[in-house]
Short mmCIF file of C-alpha atoms in Angstrom, two decimals:
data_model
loop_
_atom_site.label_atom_id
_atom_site.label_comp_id
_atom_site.label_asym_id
_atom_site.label_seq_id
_atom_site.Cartn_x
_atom_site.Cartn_y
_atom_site.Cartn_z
CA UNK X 1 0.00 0.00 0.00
CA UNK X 2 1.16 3.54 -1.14
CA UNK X 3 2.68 6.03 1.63
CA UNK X 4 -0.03 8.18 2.13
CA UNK X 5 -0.55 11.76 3.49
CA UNK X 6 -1.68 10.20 7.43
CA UNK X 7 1.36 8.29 7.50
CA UNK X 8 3.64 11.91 7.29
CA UNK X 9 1.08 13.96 9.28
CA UNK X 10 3.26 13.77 12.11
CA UNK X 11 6.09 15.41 10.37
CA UNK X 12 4.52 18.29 9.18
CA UNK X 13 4.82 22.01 10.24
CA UNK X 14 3.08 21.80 13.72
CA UNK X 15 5.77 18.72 14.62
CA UNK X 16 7.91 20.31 17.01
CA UNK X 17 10.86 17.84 17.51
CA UNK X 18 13.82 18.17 16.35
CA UNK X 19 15.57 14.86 16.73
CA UNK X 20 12.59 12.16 15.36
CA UNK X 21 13.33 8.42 17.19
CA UNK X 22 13.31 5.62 15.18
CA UNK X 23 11.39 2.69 16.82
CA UNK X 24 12.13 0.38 13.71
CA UNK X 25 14.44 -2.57 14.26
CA UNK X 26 18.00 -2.12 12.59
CA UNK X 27 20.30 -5.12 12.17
CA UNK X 28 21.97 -6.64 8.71
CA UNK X 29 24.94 -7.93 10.63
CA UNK X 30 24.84 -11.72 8.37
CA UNK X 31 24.50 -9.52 5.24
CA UNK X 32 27.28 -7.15 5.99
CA UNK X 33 29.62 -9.99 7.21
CA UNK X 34 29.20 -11.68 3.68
CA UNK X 35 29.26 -8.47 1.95
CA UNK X 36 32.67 -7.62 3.47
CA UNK X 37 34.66 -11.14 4.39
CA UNK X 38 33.42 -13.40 1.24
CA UNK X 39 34.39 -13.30 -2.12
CA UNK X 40 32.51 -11.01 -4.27
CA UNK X 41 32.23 -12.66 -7.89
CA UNK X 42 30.31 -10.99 -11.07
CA UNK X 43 28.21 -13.46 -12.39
CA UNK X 44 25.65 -14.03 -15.27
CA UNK X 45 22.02 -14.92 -15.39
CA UNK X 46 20.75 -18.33 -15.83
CA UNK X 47 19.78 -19.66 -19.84
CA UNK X 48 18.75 -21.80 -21.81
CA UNK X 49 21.41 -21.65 -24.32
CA UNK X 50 21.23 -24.37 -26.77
CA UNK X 51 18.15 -26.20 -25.28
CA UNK X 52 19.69 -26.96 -21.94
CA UNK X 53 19.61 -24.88 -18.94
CA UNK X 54 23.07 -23.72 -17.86
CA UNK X 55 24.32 -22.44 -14.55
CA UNK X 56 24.89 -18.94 -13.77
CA UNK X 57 27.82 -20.25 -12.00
CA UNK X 58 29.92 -22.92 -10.47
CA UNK X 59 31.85 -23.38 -7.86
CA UNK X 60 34.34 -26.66 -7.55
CA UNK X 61 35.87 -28.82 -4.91
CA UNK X 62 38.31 -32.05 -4.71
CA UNK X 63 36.05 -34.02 -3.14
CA UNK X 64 37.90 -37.60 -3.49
CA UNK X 65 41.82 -38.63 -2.85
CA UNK X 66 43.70 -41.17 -5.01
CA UNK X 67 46.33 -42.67 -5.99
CA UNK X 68 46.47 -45.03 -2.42
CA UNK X 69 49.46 -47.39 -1.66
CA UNK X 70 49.64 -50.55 -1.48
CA UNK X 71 51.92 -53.43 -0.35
CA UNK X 72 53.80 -55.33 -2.70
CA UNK X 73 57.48 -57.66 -2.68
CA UNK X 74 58.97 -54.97 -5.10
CA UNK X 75 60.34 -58.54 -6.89
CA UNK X 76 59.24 -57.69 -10.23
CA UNK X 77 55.18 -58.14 -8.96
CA UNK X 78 52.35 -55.88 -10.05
CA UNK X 79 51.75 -52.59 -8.89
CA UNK X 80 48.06 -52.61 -9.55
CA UNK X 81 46.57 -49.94 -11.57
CA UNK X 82 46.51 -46.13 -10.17
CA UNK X 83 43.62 -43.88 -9.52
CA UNK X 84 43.30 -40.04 -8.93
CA UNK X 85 41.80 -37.29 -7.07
CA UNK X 86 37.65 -36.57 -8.09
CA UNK X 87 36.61 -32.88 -8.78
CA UNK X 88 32.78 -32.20 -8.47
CA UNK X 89 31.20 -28.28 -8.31
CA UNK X 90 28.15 -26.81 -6.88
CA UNK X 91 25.93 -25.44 -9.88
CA UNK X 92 23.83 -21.96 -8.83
CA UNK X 93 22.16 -18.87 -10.44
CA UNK X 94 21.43 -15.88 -8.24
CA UNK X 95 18.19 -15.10 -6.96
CA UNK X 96 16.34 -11.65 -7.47
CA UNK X 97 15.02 -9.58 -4.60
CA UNK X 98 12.56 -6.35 -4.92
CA UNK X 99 11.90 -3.67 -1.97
CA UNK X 100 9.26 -1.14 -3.45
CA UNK X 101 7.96 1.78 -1.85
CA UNK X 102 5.16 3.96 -2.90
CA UNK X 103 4.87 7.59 -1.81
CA UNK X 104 1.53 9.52 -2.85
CA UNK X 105 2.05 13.31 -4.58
CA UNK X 106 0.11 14.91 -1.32
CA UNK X 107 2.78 13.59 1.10
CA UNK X 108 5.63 14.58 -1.44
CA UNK X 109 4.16 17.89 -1.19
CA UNK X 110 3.28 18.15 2.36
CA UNK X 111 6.94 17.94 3.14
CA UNK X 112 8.98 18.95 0.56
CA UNK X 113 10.23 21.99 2.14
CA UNK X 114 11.37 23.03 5.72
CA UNK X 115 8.50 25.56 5.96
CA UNK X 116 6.17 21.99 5.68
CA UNK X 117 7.79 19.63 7.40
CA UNK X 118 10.69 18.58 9.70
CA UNK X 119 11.97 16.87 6.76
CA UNK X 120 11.85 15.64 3.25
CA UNK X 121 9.52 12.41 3.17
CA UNK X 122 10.85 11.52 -0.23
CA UNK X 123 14.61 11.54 0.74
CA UNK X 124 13.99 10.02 3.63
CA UNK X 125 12.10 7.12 2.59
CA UNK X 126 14.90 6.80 0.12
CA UNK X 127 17.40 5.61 3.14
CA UNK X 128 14.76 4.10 4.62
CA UNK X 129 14.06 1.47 2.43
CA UNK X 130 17.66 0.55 1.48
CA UNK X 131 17.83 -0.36 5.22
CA UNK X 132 14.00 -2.64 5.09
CA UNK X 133 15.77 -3.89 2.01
CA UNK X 134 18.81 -4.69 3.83
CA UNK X 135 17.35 -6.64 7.05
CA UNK X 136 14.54 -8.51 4.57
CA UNK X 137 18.00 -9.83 2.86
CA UNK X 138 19.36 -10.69 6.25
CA UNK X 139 15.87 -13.28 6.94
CA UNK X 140 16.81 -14.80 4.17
CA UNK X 141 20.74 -15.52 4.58
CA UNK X 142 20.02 -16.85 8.15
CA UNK X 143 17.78 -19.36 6.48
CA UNK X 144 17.77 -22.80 4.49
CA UNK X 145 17.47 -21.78 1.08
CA UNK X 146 13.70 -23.14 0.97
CA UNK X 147 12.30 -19.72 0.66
CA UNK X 148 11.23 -20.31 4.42
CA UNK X 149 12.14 -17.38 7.12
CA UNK X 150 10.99 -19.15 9.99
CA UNK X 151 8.92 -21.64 11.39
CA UNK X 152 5.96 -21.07 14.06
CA UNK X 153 7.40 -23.17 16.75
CA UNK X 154 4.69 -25.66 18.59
CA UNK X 155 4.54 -23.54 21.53
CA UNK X 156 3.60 -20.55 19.81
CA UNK X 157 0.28 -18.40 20.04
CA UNK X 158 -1.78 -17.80 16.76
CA UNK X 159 -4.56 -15.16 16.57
CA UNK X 160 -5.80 -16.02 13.21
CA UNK X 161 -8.47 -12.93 13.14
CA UNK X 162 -8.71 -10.76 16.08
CA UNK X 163 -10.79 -8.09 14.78
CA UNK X 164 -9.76 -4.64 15.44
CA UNK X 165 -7.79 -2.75 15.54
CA UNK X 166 -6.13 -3.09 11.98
CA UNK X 167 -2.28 -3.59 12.94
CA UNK X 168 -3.50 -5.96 14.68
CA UNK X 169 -5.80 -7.96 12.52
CA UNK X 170 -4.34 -11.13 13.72
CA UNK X 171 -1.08 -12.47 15.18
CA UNK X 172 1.59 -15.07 16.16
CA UNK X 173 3.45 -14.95 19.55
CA UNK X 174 6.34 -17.15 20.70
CA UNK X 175 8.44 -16.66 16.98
CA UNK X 176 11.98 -17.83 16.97
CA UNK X 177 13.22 -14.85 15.57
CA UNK X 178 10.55 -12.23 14.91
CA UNK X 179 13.16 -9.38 13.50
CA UNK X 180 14.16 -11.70 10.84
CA UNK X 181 11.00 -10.35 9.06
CA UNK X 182 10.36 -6.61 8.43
CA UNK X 183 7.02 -4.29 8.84
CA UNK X 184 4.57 -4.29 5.78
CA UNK X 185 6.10 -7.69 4.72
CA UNK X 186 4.19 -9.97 2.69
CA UNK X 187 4.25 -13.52 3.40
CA UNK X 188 2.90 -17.19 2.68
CA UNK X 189 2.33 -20.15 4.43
CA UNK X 190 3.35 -23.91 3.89
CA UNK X 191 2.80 -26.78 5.83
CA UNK X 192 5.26 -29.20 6.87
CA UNK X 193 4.51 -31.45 4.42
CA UNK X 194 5.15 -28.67 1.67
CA UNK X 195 1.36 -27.36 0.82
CA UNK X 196 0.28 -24.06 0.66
CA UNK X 197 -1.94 -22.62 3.60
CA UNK X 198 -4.82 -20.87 1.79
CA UNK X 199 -7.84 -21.36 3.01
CA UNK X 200 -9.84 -17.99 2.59
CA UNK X 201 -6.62 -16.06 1.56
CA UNK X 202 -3.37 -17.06 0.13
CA UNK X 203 -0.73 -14.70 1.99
CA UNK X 204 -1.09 -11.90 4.92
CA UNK X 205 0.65 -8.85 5.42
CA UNK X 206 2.78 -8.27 8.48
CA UNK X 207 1.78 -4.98 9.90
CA UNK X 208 4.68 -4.70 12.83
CA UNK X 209 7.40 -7.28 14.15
CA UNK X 210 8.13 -7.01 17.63
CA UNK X 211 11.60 -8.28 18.81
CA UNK X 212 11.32 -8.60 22.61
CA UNK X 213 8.61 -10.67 22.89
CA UNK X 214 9.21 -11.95 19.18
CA UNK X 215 5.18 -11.51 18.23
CA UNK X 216 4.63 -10.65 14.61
CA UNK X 217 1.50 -8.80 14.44
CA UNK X 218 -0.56 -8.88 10.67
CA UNK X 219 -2.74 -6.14 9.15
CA UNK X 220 -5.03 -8.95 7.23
CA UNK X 221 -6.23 -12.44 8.75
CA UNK X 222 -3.93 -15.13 8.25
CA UNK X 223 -5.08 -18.35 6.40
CA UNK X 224 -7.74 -20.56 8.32
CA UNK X 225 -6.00 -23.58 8.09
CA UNK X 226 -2.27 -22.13 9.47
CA UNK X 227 -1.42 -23.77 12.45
CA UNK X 228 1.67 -23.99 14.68
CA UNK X 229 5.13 -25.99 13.11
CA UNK X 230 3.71 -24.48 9.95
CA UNK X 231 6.62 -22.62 7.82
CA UNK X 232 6.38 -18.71 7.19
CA UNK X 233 7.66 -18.33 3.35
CA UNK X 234 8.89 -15.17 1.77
CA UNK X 235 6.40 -14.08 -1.29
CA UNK X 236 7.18 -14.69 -4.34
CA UNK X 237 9.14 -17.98 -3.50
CA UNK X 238 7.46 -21.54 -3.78
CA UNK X 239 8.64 -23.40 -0.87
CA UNK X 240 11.03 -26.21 -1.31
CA UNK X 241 14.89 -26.98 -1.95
CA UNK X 242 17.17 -24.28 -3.38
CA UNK X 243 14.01 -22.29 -4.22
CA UNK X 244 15.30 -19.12 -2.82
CA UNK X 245 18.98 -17.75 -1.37
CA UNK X 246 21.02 -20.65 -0.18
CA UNK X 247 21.98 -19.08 3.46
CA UNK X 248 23.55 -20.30 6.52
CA UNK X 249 21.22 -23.09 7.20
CA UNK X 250 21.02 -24.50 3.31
CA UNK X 251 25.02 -25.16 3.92
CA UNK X 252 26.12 -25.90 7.11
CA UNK X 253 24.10 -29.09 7.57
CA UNK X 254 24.98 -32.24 8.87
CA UNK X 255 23.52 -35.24 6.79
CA UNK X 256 23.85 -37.00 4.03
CA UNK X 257 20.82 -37.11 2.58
CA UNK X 258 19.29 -34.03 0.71
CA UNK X 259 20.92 -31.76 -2.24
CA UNK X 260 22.95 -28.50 -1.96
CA UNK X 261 23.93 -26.56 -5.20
CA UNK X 262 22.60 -29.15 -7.59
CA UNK X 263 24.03 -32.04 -5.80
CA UNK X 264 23.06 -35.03 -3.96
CA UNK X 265 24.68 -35.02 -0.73
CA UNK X 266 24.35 -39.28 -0.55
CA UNK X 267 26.52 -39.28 -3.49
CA UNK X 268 29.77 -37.72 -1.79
CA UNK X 269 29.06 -39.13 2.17
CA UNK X 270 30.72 -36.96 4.56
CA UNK X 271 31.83 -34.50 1.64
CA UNK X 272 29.01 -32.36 1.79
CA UNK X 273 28.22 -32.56 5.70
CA UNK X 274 29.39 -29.98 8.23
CA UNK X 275 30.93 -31.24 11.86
CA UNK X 276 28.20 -30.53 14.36
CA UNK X 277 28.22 -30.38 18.17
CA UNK X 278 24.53 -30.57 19.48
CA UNK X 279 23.98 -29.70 23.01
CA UNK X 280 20.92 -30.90 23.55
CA UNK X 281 19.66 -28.16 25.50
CA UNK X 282 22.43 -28.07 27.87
CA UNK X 283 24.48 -24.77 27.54
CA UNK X 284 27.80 -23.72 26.46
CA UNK X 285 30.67 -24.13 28.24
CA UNK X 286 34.67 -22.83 27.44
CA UNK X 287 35.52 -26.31 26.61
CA UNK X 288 33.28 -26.16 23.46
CA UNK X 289 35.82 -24.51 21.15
CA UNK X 290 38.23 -26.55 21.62
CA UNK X 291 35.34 -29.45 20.92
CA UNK X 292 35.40 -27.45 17.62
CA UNK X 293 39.15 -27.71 17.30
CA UNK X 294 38.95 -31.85 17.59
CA UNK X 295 36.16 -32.12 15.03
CA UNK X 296 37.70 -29.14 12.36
CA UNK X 297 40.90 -31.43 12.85
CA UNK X 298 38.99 -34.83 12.01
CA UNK X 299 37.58 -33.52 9.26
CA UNK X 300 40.57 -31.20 7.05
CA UNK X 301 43.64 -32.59 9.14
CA UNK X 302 46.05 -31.09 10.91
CA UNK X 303 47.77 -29.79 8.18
CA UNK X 304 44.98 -27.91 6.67
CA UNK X 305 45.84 -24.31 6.50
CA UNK X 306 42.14 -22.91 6.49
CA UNK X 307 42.31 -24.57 10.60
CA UNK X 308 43.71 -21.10 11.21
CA UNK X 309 40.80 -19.12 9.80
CA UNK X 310 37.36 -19.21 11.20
CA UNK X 311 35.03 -17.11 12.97
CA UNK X 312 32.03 -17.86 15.11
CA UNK X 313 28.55 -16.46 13.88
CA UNK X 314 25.88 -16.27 16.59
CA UNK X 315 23.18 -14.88 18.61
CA UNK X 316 22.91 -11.93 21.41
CA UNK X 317 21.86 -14.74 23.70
CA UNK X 318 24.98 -16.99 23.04
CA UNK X 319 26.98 -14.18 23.65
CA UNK X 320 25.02 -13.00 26.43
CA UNK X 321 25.89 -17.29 27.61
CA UNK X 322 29.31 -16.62 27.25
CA UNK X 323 29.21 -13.35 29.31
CA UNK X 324 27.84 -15.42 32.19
CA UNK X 325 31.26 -17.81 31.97
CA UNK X 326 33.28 -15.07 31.77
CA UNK X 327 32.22 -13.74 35.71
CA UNK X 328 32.36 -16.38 36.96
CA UNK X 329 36.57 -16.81 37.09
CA UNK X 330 37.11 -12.78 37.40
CA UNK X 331 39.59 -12.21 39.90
CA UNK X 332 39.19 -8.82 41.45
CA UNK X 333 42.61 -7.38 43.67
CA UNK X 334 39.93 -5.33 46.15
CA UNK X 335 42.91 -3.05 47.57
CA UNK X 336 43.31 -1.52 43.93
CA UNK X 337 39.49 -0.36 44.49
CA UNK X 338 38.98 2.81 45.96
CA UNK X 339 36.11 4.20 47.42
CA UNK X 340 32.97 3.00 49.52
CA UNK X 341 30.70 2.04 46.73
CA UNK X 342 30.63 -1.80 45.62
CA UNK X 343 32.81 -2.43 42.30
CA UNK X 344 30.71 -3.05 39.29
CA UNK X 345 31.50 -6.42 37.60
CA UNK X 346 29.43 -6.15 34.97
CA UNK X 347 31.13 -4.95 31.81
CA UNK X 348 29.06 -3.06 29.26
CA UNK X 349 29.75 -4.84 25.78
CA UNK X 350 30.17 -8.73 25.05
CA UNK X 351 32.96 -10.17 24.59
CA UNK X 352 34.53 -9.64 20.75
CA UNK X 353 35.95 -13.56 20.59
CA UNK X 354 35.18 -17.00 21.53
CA UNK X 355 37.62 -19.54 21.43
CA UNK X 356 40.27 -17.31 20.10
CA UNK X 357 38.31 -16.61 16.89
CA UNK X 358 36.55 -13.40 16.11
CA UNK X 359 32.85 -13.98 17.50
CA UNK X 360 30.31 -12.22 14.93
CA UNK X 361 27.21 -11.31 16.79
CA UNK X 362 23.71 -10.96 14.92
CA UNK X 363 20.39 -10.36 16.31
CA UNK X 364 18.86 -12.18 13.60
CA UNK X 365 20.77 -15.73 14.42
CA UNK X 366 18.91 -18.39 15.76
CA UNK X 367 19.06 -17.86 19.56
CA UNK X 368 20.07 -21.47 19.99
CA UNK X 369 22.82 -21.90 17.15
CA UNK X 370 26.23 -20.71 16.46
CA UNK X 371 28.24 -21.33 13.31
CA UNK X 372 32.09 -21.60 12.51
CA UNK X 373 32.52 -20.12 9.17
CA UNK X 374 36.01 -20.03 7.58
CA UNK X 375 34.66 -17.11 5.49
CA UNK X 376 37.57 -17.61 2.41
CA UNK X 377 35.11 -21.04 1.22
CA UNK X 378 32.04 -18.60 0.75
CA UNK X 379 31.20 -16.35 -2.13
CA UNK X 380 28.48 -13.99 -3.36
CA UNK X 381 27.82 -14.79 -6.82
CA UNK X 382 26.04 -11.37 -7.85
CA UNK X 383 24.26 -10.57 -10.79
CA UNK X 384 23.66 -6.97 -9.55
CA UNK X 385 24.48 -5.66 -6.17
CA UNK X 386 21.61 -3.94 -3.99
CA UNK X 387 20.77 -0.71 -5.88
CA UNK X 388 17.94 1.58 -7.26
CA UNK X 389 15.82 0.12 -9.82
CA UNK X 390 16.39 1.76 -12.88
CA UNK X 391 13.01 1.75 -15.07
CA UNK X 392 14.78 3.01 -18.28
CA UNK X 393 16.82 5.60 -19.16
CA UNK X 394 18.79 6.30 -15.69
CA UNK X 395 15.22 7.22 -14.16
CA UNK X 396 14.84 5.40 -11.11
CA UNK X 397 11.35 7.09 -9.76
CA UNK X 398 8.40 5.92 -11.89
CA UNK X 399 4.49 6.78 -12.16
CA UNK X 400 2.14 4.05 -10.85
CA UNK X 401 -0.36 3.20 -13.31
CA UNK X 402 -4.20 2.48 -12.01
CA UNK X 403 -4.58 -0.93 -12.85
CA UNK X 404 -8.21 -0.96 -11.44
CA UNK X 405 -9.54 1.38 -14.37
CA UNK X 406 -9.21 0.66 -18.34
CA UNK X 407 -8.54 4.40 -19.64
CA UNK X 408 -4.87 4.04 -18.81
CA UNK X 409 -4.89 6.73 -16.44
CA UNK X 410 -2.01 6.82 -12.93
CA UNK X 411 -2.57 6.74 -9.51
CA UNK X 412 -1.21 10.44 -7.89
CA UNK X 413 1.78 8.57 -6.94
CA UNK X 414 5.07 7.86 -7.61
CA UNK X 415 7.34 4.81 -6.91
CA UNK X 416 11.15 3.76 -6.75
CA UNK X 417 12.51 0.20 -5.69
CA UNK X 418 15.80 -1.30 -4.61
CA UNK X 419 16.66 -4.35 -6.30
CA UNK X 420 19.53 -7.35 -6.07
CA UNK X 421 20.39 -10.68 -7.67
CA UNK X 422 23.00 -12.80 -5.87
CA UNK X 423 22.77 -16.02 -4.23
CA UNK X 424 25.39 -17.27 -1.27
CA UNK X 425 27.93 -20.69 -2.31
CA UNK X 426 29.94 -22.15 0.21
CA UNK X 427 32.73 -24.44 -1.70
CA UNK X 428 33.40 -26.35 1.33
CA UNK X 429 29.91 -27.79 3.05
CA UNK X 430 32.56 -29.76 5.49
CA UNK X 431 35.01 -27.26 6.18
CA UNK X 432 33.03 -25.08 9.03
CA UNK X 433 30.94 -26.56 11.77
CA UNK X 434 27.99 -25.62 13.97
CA UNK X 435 26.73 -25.56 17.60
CA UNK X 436 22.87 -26.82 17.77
CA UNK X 437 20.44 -26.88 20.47
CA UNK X 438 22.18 -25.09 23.02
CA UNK X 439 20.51 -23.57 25.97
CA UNK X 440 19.08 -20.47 25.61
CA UNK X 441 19.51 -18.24 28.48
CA UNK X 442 16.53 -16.60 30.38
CA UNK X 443 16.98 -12.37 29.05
#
């Protein structure tokens, strides 16, 4: 829905503030991390050239040794024949992503000077949107690659049509990881078993995503038949396998059963599967990185140069975890401390490392998951990086045309978009490992 007039009202020339708070979530820590620490390739759409479809891009691995030894008399008896190393590659093409906003003429106009408004709703939106279009990027790297943001966990609360007032419409309390969606997002609904919720209506709008008690709220009803363990889906994307951006969760899994990048993971055993340690519920403890260390070792060898590399990607509440183990061995020398107030122990920030490596925090991580990513396996294949939509001709601010009338008139409003095509590849599934199912600590 456009940006109407009401929605700038409170920026016009009776506002009196002159700092404006922002109570909108901020946070593309995953998106930034790739953005800065993978490789950044320029690739090509995917075709049909010549009747077959072709790859945008592929990334390879050795994924077999040869040439093993055997024992032999050396007294003129056979060597057997030799064998060599195996070279497979992940097969991708990039995925494209739209973020459109829609500004009517009368709020252009209502603040288009300083004498109208405390600022220019047009600019402003302008940055705004670049950062929605940011975090709705950051969902989707966090996830699975299934087009899937999150799933409603079996404890959750679903209100599938509470009436008034609109924001409100209906909800679901108790998400894993509500900021991993964005306000005014549009989403679907699948079932476990892969079918589309749509019973009475095929998608609902989220009006406002609420981070501390992870609630998504919805300005439409949801589907009658959505229920909890169900899987929230981004639109546009048909859930199921490498249907949308192949994040965190589409790589680092342990199995051998599934495909990843065109491949089937039961055809390379162990190849394609990342180390995991899963805790079970029980919580972290110091001795888990070097847990990490064992299994990194098991799987490259001790030799493997990338052992030195690494850095942990996790949650607030795994730092928050690791906090807690840090107080607990702080030695204090009390006649340093001057004074007759108690000493604080509490330090402001979390700690920067775990382990030794760099530990990346994100509030958008899975509260109960941390990955080890050796960042120099991972690369952004990108068609086009995030940028204004350019409708022809350099002009990236078009007319909206009235699509409910056949005179070919336009709606007083005008609309720009930000726009990307990239998808995530990680040439070495086995090279990395993740923490699952550790205890969440009470915030």
């Amino acid at each position: 829905m456009a940006l109407l007039e009401a929605a700038v009202e409170a920026v016009e020339l009776d506002a009196f503030a002159k700092e404006i708070p922002d109570l909108v979530f901020h946070g593309t820590t995953a998106y930034s991390m790739f953005k800065a620490e993978a490789t950044k390739i320029p690739v090509s759409n995917q075709s049909n050239a010549g009747g077959t479809q072709r790859a945008s891009f592929r990334v390879p691995f050795r994924v077999q040794a040869g040439a093993a030894i055997t024992q032999g008399t050396g007294n003129a008896d056979s060597m057997l024949r030799g064998s060599g190393s195996q070279w497979a590659s992940f097969a991708l093409a990039p995925v494209y992503l739209f973020n459109v906003c829609e500004i009517s003429w009368l709020a252009q106009a209502s603040t288009d000077s300083k004498q109208k408004g405390l600022f220019a709703v047009k600019a402003q939106e302008m940055k705004n949107s670049l950062d929605s279009a940011m975090q709705g990027i950051e969902g989707l790297i966090n996830a699975d690659g299934t087009g899937m943001i999150d799933q409603i966990p079996a404890t959750a609360t679903i209100v599938l049509n509470g009436g008034s007032p609109a924001a409100q419409t209906a909800s679901i309390a108790g998400i894993n990881v509500a900021v991993a969606f964005t306000d005014q997002q549009v989403v679907k609904f699948y079932s476990t078993g892969g079918v589309q919720r749509t019973a009475a209506v095929t998608q609902a709008t989220i009006s406002y995503s609420d981070g501390p008690s992870n609630t998504l709220f919805f300005s439409t009803v949801l589907p009658s038949d959505v229920v909890v363990t169900d899987y929230i889906v981004v639109a546009g994307a048909s859930y199921g396998s490498g249907n949308s951006i192949l994040g965190i969760k589409a790589w680092d899994v342990n199995s051998n059963t599934g495909t990843i990048g065109g491949l089937n993971r039961n055809a390379y055993p162990g190849r394609l599967s990342t180390p995991t340690i899963n805790l079970n519920g029980a919580a972290i403890t110091p001795g888990i990185a070097q847990r990490a260390e064992v299994l990194l070792t098991r799987a490259l060898g001790p030799d493997a140069e990338s052992l030195k590399s690494g850095i942990w990607y996790g949650p607030l509440e795994q730092a928050f975890a690791q906090s807690n183990l840090m107080y607990n061995v702080q030695i204090v020398n009390a006649q340093e401390v001057k004074g007759e107030k108690t000493l604080d122990m509490s330090k402001r920030y979390f700690s920067d490392t775990f382990g030794g490596r760099k530990y990346h925090k994100s509030a958008t991580a899975t509260a109960s998951r941390m990955d080890l990513l050796l960042m120099e396996n991972w690369y952004i294949g990108e068609l086009s990086p995030l940028e204004l939509y350019d409708f022809g001709g350099g002009n990236v601010v078009a007319p909206v045309p009235d699509v409910n009338t056949t005179n070919g008139t336009y709606l007083t409003s005008h609309m720009f978009a930000y726009n990307t095509c990239f998808n995530l590849a990680n040439a070495a599934p086995r090279a990395g490992l993740y923490i699952q199912n550790a205890a969440v600590p009470t915030i």
